[in-house]
mmCIF file of C-alpha atoms in Angstrom:
data_model
loop_
_atom_site.group_PDB
_atom_site.id
_atom_site.type_symbol
_atom_site.label_atom_id
_atom_site.label_comp_id
_atom_site.label_asym_id
_atom_site.label_seq_id
_atom_site.Cartn_x
_atom_site.Cartn_y
_atom_site.Cartn_z
ATOM 1 C CA MET G 299 40.572 -13.608 -19.175
ATOM 2 C CA ALA G 300 39.112 -15.039 -22.330
ATOM 3 C CA SER G 301 40.110 -13.444 -25.602
ATOM 4 C CA GLN G 302 37.123 -14.781 -27.525
ATOM 5 C CA LEU G 303 33.460 -14.255 -26.846
ATOM 6 C CA HIS G 304 31.390 -17.433 -26.353
ATOM 7 C CA LEU G 305 27.771 -16.678 -25.479
ATOM 8 C CA PRO G 306 25.392 -19.234 -23.951
ATOM 9 C CA ALA G 307 22.148 -19.963 -25.744
ATOM 10 C CA ASP G 308 19.997 -17.593 -23.663
ATOM 11 C CA ASP G 309 22.523 -14.737 -24.108
ATOM 12 C CA SER G 310 22.304 -13.845 -20.411
ATOM 13 C CA VAL G 311 23.934 -14.777 -17.137
ATOM 14 C CA GLN G 312 22.971 -14.600 -13.467
ATOM 15 C CA LEU G 313 25.714 -13.292 -11.190
ATOM 16 C CA LEU G 314 25.992 -12.873 -7.439
ATOM 17 C CA VAL G 315 26.824 -9.230 -6.785
ATOM 18 C CA THR G 316 28.691 -8.208 -3.611
ATOM 19 C CA HIS G 317 30.031 -4.879 -2.339
ATOM 20 C CA SER G 318 33.227 -3.869 -0.546
ATOM 21 C CA ASN G 319 31.535 -1.402 1.825
ATOM 22 C CA ILE G 320 28.139 -3.016 2.338
ATOM 23 C CA LYS G 321 28.643 -6.432 3.882
ATOM 24 C CA THR G 322 24.913 -7.204 3.786
ATOM 25 C CA PHE G 323 24.712 -6.421 0.067
ATOM 26 C CA SER G 324 24.350 -9.706 -1.774
ATOM 27 C CA ALA G 325 22.038 -9.978 -4.762
ATOM 28 C CA ASP G 326 21.542 -12.381 -7.643
ATOM 29 C CA ILE G 327 21.199 -10.223 -10.774
ATOM 30 C CA ARG G 328 20.709 -11.311 -14.370
ATOM 31 C CA PHE G 329 22.646 -9.454 -17.052
ATOM 32 C CA SER G 330 22.615 -9.596 -20.834
ATOM 33 C CA LEU G 331 26.008 -10.689 -22.121
ATOM 34 C CA GLN G 332 25.711 -8.019 -24.816
ATOM 35 C CA THR G 333 25.509 -5.275 -22.158
ATOM 36 C CA THR G 334 28.646 -3.175 -21.942
ATOM 37 C CA VAL G 335 30.638 -2.881 -18.741
ATOM 38 C CA GLU G 336 29.619 0.786 -18.642
ATOM 39 C CA ALA G 337 25.937 -0.203 -18.711
ATOM 40 C CA VAL G 338 26.543 -2.817 -16.008
ATOM 41 C CA LYS G 339 28.093 -0.130 -13.804
ATOM 42 C CA ASP G 340 25.128 2.158 -14.394
ATOM 43 C CA LYS G 341 22.728 -0.601 -13.380
ATOM 44 C CA LEU G 342 24.753 -1.392 -10.248
ATOM 45 C CA TRP G 343 25.018 2.279 -9.318
ATOM 46 C CA LYS G 344 21.242 2.385 -9.050
ATOM 47 C CA LYS G 345 21.268 -0.666 -6.798
ATOM 48 C CA SER G 346 24.316 -0.021 -4.615
ATOM 49 C CA GLY G 347 24.787 3.751 -4.447
ATOM 50 C CA THR G 348 28.394 3.601 -5.687
ATOM 51 C CA SER G 349 28.972 6.049 -8.544
ATOM 52 C CA MET G 350 30.161 4.714 -11.885
ATOM 53 C CA GLU G 351 33.344 6.794 -11.718
ATOM 54 C CA SER G 352 34.285 5.272 -8.341
ATOM 55 C CA MET G 353 33.295 1.697 -9.158
ATOM 56 C CA ARG G 354 35.798 -1.096 -9.805
ATOM 57 C CA LEU G 355 34.366 -4.437 -10.871
ATOM 58 C CA GLU G 356 36.048 -7.792 -10.319
ATOM 59 C CA LEU G 357 34.760 -11.135 -11.568
ATOM 60 C CA TYR G 358 35.256 -14.341 -9.553
ATOM 61 C CA ASP G 359 34.351 -17.879 -10.567
ATOM 62 C CA ASP G 360 32.299 -20.316 -8.482
ATOM 63 C CA THR G 361 35.433 -21.535 -6.663
ATOM 64 C CA GLY G 362 36.322 -18.029 -5.518
ATOM 65 C CA SER G 363 39.202 -17.594 -7.942
ATOM 66 C CA LYS G 364 39.516 -14.240 -9.618
ATOM 67 C CA VAL G 365 38.744 -14.271 -13.338
ATOM 68 C CA GLY G 366 39.696 -10.680 -14.019
ATOM 69 C CA ASP G 367 38.960 -6.967 -13.697
ATOM 70 C CA LEU G 368 36.164 -5.490 -15.792
ATOM 71 C CA ASN G 369 38.184 -2.373 -16.531
ATOM 72 C CA GLU G 370 37.249 -1.658 -20.129
ATOM 73 C CA ASP G 371 33.893 0.102 -20.162
ATOM 74 C CA PHE G 372 33.308 -0.419 -23.881
ATOM 75 C CA ARG G 373 33.607 -4.223 -23.675
ATOM 76 C CA PRO G 374 30.433 -6.355 -23.584
ATOM 77 C CA LEU G 375 30.065 -8.381 -20.402
ATOM 78 C CA GLY G 376 30.315 -11.578 -22.435
ATOM 79 C CA PHE G 377 33.917 -10.724 -23.361
ATOM 80 C CA TYR G 378 34.923 -11.802 -19.848
ATOM 81 C CA SER G 379 33.182 -15.210 -20.219
ATOM 82 C CA PRO G 380 31.095 -15.140 -17.037
ATOM 83 C CA HIS G 381 28.917 -18.129 -16.122
ATOM 84 C CA ASN G 382 25.835 -18.507 -13.953
ATOM 85 C CA GLY G 383 26.865 -18.479 -10.310
ATOM 86 C CA TYR G 384 29.990 -16.365 -10.792
ATOM 87 C CA ARG G 385 30.447 -13.428 -8.403
ATOM 88 C CA LEU G 386 30.725 -9.805 -9.497
ATOM 89 C CA HIS G 387 32.350 -7.748 -6.742
ATOM 90 C CA ILE G 388 31.976 -3.968 -6.469
ATOM 91 C CA THR G 389 34.822 -2.018 -4.896
ATOM 92 C CA ASP G 390 33.969 1.601 -4.039
ATOM 93 C CA LEU G 391 37.104 3.708 -4.559
ATOM 94 C CA ASP G 392 35.597 6.918 -3.144
ATOM 95 C CA PRO G 393 36.451 7.361 0.570
ATOM 96 C CA THR G 394 33.631 9.913 0.902
ATOM 97 C CA SER G 395 31.061 7.650 -0.756
ATOM 98 C CA VAL G 396 27.597 7.310 0.737
ATOM 99 C CA THR G 397 28.356 3.603 1.105
ATOM 100 C CA SER G 398 31.415 4.148 3.329
ATOM 101 C CA GLY G 399 31.440 4.051 7.107
ATOM 102 C CA GLY G 400 28.445 1.764 7.448
ATOM 103 C CA TRP G 401 25.846 4.495 6.923
ATOM 104 C CA LEU G 402 23.633 2.288 4.760
ATOM 105 C CA GLU G 403 23.698 -0.606 7.244
ATOM 106 C CA ASP G 404 24.028 0.743 10.791
ATOM 107 C CA THR G 405 21.107 3.035 11.589
ATOM 108 C CA SER G 406 22.674 3.841 14.967
ATOM 109 C CA LEU G 407 25.090 6.121 13.069
ATOM 110 C CA VAL G 408 22.207 8.322 11.938
ATOM 111 C CA GLU G 409 21.271 11.155 14.262
ATOM 112 C CA LYS G 410 17.703 10.665 15.441
ATOM 113 C CA TYR G 411 15.164 13.416 15.959
ATOM 114 C CA THR G 412 13.704 13.216 19.457
ATOM 115 C CA ILE G 413 10.981 15.146 21.231
ATOM 116 C CA SER G 414 9.896 14.994 24.866
ATOM 117 C CA ASP G 415 6.402 13.776 25.798
ATOM 118 C CA GLU G 416 5.661 17.212 27.224
ATOM 119 C CA ALA G 417 6.564 18.986 23.976
ATOM 120 C CA TYR G 418 4.739 16.348 21.900
ATOM 121 C CA ASN G 419 1.550 16.779 23.906
ATOM 122 C CA LYS G 420 1.695 20.541 23.403
ATOM 123 C CA LEU G 421 1.481 20.176 19.617
ATOM 124 C CA ASP G 422 -1.828 21.362 18.166
ATOM 125 C CA SER G 423 -2.194 18.039 16.353
ATOM 126 C CA ASN G 424 -0.358 14.735 16.664
ATOM 127 C CA PHE G 425 -1.094 11.070 16.136
ATOM 128 C CA ARG G 426 -1.792 10.460 19.820
ATOM 129 C CA LYS G 427 -4.548 13.078 19.850
ATOM 130 C CA PHE G 428 -5.918 11.763 16.550
ATOM 131 C CA LYS G 429 -6.063 8.213 17.940
ATOM 132 C CA GLU G 430 -7.806 9.353 21.118
ATOM 133 C CA LYS G 431 -10.342 11.189 18.976
ATOM 134 C CA MET G 432 -11.049 8.241 16.675
ATOM 135 C CA ILE G 433 -11.505 5.484 19.285
ATOM 136 C CA PRO G 434 -14.833 6.861 20.642
ATOM 137 C CA GLN G 435 -16.131 7.049 17.053
ATOM 138 C CA ASN G 436 -15.222 3.430 16.370
ATOM 139 C CA PRO G 437 -15.142 1.614 19.727
ATOM 140 C CA THR G 438 -15.015 -1.859 18.143
ATOM 141 C CA ALA G 439 -11.938 -1.143 16.005
ATOM 142 C CA SER G 440 -9.454 -2.038 18.723
ATOM 143 C CA SER G 441 -11.336 -5.238 19.583
ATOM 144 C CA LYS G 442 -11.235 -6.705 16.059
ATOM 145 C CA LYS G 443 -8.696 -9.492 15.714
ATOM 146 C CA LEU G 444 -7.679 -11.336 12.585
ATOM 147 C CA PRO G 445 -7.514 -15.146 12.786
ATOM 148 C CA ASP G 446 -4.102 -16.795 12.994
ATOM 149 C CA ASN G 447 -4.645 -18.438 9.586
ATOM 150 C CA TYR G 448 -5.609 -15.187 7.859
ATOM 151 C CA MET G 449 -4.759 -15.488 4.114
ATOM 152 C CA GLU G 450 -3.040 -18.843 4.625
ATOM 153 C CA ASP G 451 -4.910 -20.234 1.612
ATOM 154 C CA LEU G 452 -3.393 -17.558 -0.644
ATOM 155 C CA CYS G 453 0.105 -18.805 0.254
ATOM 156 C CA ALA G 454 -0.496 -22.276 -1.178
ATOM 157 C CA ASN G 455 1.118 -21.409 -4.514
ATOM 158 C CA ILE G 456 3.746 -18.982 -3.210
ATOM 159 C CA LYS G 457 7.163 -20.486 -2.477
ATOM 160 C CA VAL G 458 10.512 -19.079 -1.419
ATOM 161 C CA GLY G 459 12.558 -18.539 -4.590
ATOM 162 C CA ASP G 460 9.559 -17.703 -6.804
ATOM 163 C CA ARG G 461 9.754 -14.662 -9.054
ATOM 164 C CA CYS G 462 6.865 -12.314 -8.383
ATOM 165 C CA GLU G 463 5.175 -9.000 -8.997
ATOM 166 C CA VAL G 464 3.821 -6.952 -6.102
ATOM 167 C CA GLU G 465 1.022 -4.421 -6.081
ATOM 168 C CA PRO G 466 0.680 -1.534 -5.935
ATOM 169 C CA GLY G 467 3.227 -0.430 -8.478
ATOM 170 C CA ALA G 468 3.940 -3.757 -10.229
ATOM 171 C CA LYS G 469 7.229 -4.027 -8.340
ATOM 172 C CA ARG G 470 9.183 -7.155 -9.282
ATOM 173 C CA GLY G 471 11.366 -9.299 -7.114
ATOM 174 C CA LEU G 472 12.080 -12.631 -5.458
ATOM 175 C CA VAL G 473 10.048 -14.326 -2.722
ATOM 176 C CA LYS G 474 12.300 -14.694 0.309
ATOM 177 C CA PHE G 475 9.840 -15.525 3.111
ATOM 178 C CA VAL G 476 6.371 -17.066 3.435
ATOM 179 C CA GLY G 477 4.719 -17.579 6.788
ATOM 180 C CA LYS G 478 3.511 -16.009 10.006
ATOM 181 C CA ALA G 479 5.107 -12.850 11.339
ATOM 182 C CA GLU G 480 3.810 -12.146 14.815
ATOM 183 C CA ALA G 481 5.717 -8.881 14.993
ATOM 184 C CA LEU G 482 3.592 -7.576 12.099
ATOM 185 C CA GLY G 483 0.220 -8.978 13.089
ATOM 186 C CA PRO G 484 -1.869 -12.170 12.874
ATOM 187 C CA GLY G 485 -2.052 -14.259 9.734
ATOM 188 C CA PHE G 486 0.356 -14.964 6.890
ATOM 189 C CA TRP G 487 2.842 -12.654 5.199
ATOM 190 C CA VAL G 488 5.205 -12.756 2.208
ATOM 191 C CA GLY G 489 8.713 -11.301 2.270
ATOM 192 C CA ILE G 490 10.066 -9.877 -0.986
ATOM 193 C CA GLN G 491 13.523 -8.883 -2.189
ATOM 194 C CA TYR G 492 12.752 -6.250 -4.808
ATOM 195 C CA ASP G 493 14.946 -5.995 -7.904
ATOM 196 C CA GLU G 494 15.281 -2.251 -7.362
ATOM 197 C CA PRO G 495 15.695 -0.283 -4.092
ATOM 198 C CA LEU G 496 11.953 0.121 -3.636
ATOM 199 C CA GLY G 497 11.722 -1.507 -0.216
ATOM 200 C CA LYS G 498 11.890 -0.258 3.351
ATOM 201 C CA HIS G 499 14.486 -2.539 4.953
ATOM 202 C CA ASP G 500 16.963 -5.393 4.481
ATOM 203 C CA GLY G 501 14.678 -8.187 5.689
ATOM 204 C CA MET G 502 14.693 -7.158 9.353
ATOM 205 C CA VAL G 503 11.496 -5.642 10.754
ATOM 206 C CA LYS G 504 10.937 -4.533 14.357
ATOM 207 C CA GLY G 505 14.110 -6.279 15.442
ATOM 208 C CA VAL G 506 13.170 -9.615 13.835
ATOM 209 C CA ARG G 507 15.196 -11.021 10.923
ATOM 210 C CA PHE G 508 12.773 -12.612 8.424
ATOM 211 C CA PHE G 509 15.226 -12.839 5.508
ATOM 212 C CA GLN G 510 18.411 -11.282 4.159
ATOM 213 C CA CYS G 511 18.621 -8.823 1.267
ATOM 214 C CA PRO G 512 20.417 -5.579 0.320
ATOM 215 C CA PRO G 513 19.379 -2.407 2.175
ATOM 216 C CA ALA G 514 16.186 -0.746 0.893
ATOM 217 C CA HIS G 515 15.324 -3.838 -1.208
ATOM 218 C CA GLY G 516 13.107 -5.625 1.337
ATOM 219 C CA GLY G 517 9.359 -5.601 1.804
ATOM 220 C CA ILE G 518 6.809 -7.731 3.666
ATOM 221 C CA VAL G 519 3.240 -7.698 2.356
ATOM 222 C CA ARG G 520 0.044 -9.688 2.530
ATOM 223 C CA PRO G 521 -0.251 -12.597 0.070
ATOM 224 C CA ASP G 522 -3.102 -10.943 -1.819
ATOM 225 C CA LYS G 523 -0.644 -8.318 -3.045
ATOM 226 C CA VAL G 524 1.712 -10.917 -4.552
ATOM 227 C CA LYS G 525 1.438 -12.604 -7.947
ATOM 228 C CA VAL G 526 4.027 -15.302 -8.712
ATOM 229 C CA GLY G 527 5.011 -16.381 -12.201
ATOM 230 C CA ASP G 528 7.318 -15.500 -15.069
ATOM 231 C CA PHE G 529 8.337 -12.013 -13.968
ATOM 232 C CA PRO G 530 12.004 -11.585 -15.002
ATOM 233 C CA GLU G 531 13.986 -8.638 -13.758
ATOM 234 C CA ARG G 532 13.380 -5.577 -15.897
ATOM 235 C CA ASP G 533 16.401 -4.334 -17.826
ATOM 236 C CA PRO G 534 16.358 -0.513 -17.885
ATOM 237 C CA PHE G 535 18.380 -0.594 -21.092
ATOM 238 C CA GLU G 536 16.365 -3.061 -23.138
ATOM 239 C CA GLU G 537 14.078 -0.406 -24.615
ATOM 240 C CA GLU G 538 16.739 2.197 -25.193
ATOM 241 C CA GLU G 539 17.956 2.949 -28.700
ATOM 242 C CA ILE G 540 21.625 2.336 -29.412
#
């Protein structure tokens, strides 16, 4: 562990963050080197679900060798001399944590609500009855088909690895997939890894793996909802008063 603080020119570093309980959790996150370890933990709590009190942070270099434990909350991150590409590993020390036991990864562990067709049909209103009611009012709706190249032209300037902002909500993230997704419908789609847990999945939709990202950080949208450019990850602490 370094005893002196040497900050790079941009005063920030991009680290690969992994988690002891969530094997699919792997995210590149940029941190200010002036941010305290306590603030880093707070930011990671919002992304991983591990509470700050139960979180142990370990820093590894790009060869996999351990640099040290980030065990002094008052220290700035830069005190530990991290570099771009280093790995910051979260260990959840709480055996009752929401992240333990695979609950955030294996949906088969979650008890599903089921209802028989007979009971469903007896409901005063349900989607099946609504659909049957709407089809006679719009008989051509089911016959409309989008072309296979739908919105292909809008993908010309969207590449995997681009930073982006997605509407609605101005959600920021990283482009992880561009192309056709037959499971979702004709035409072209863009897969996003959101910076915050604002998504619906981990890159797998309807049994098809389009890309890999942490749980609840993935989204797949039409290209017209995506704007690529200089959209750095928002720091929830940058506007706070010290």
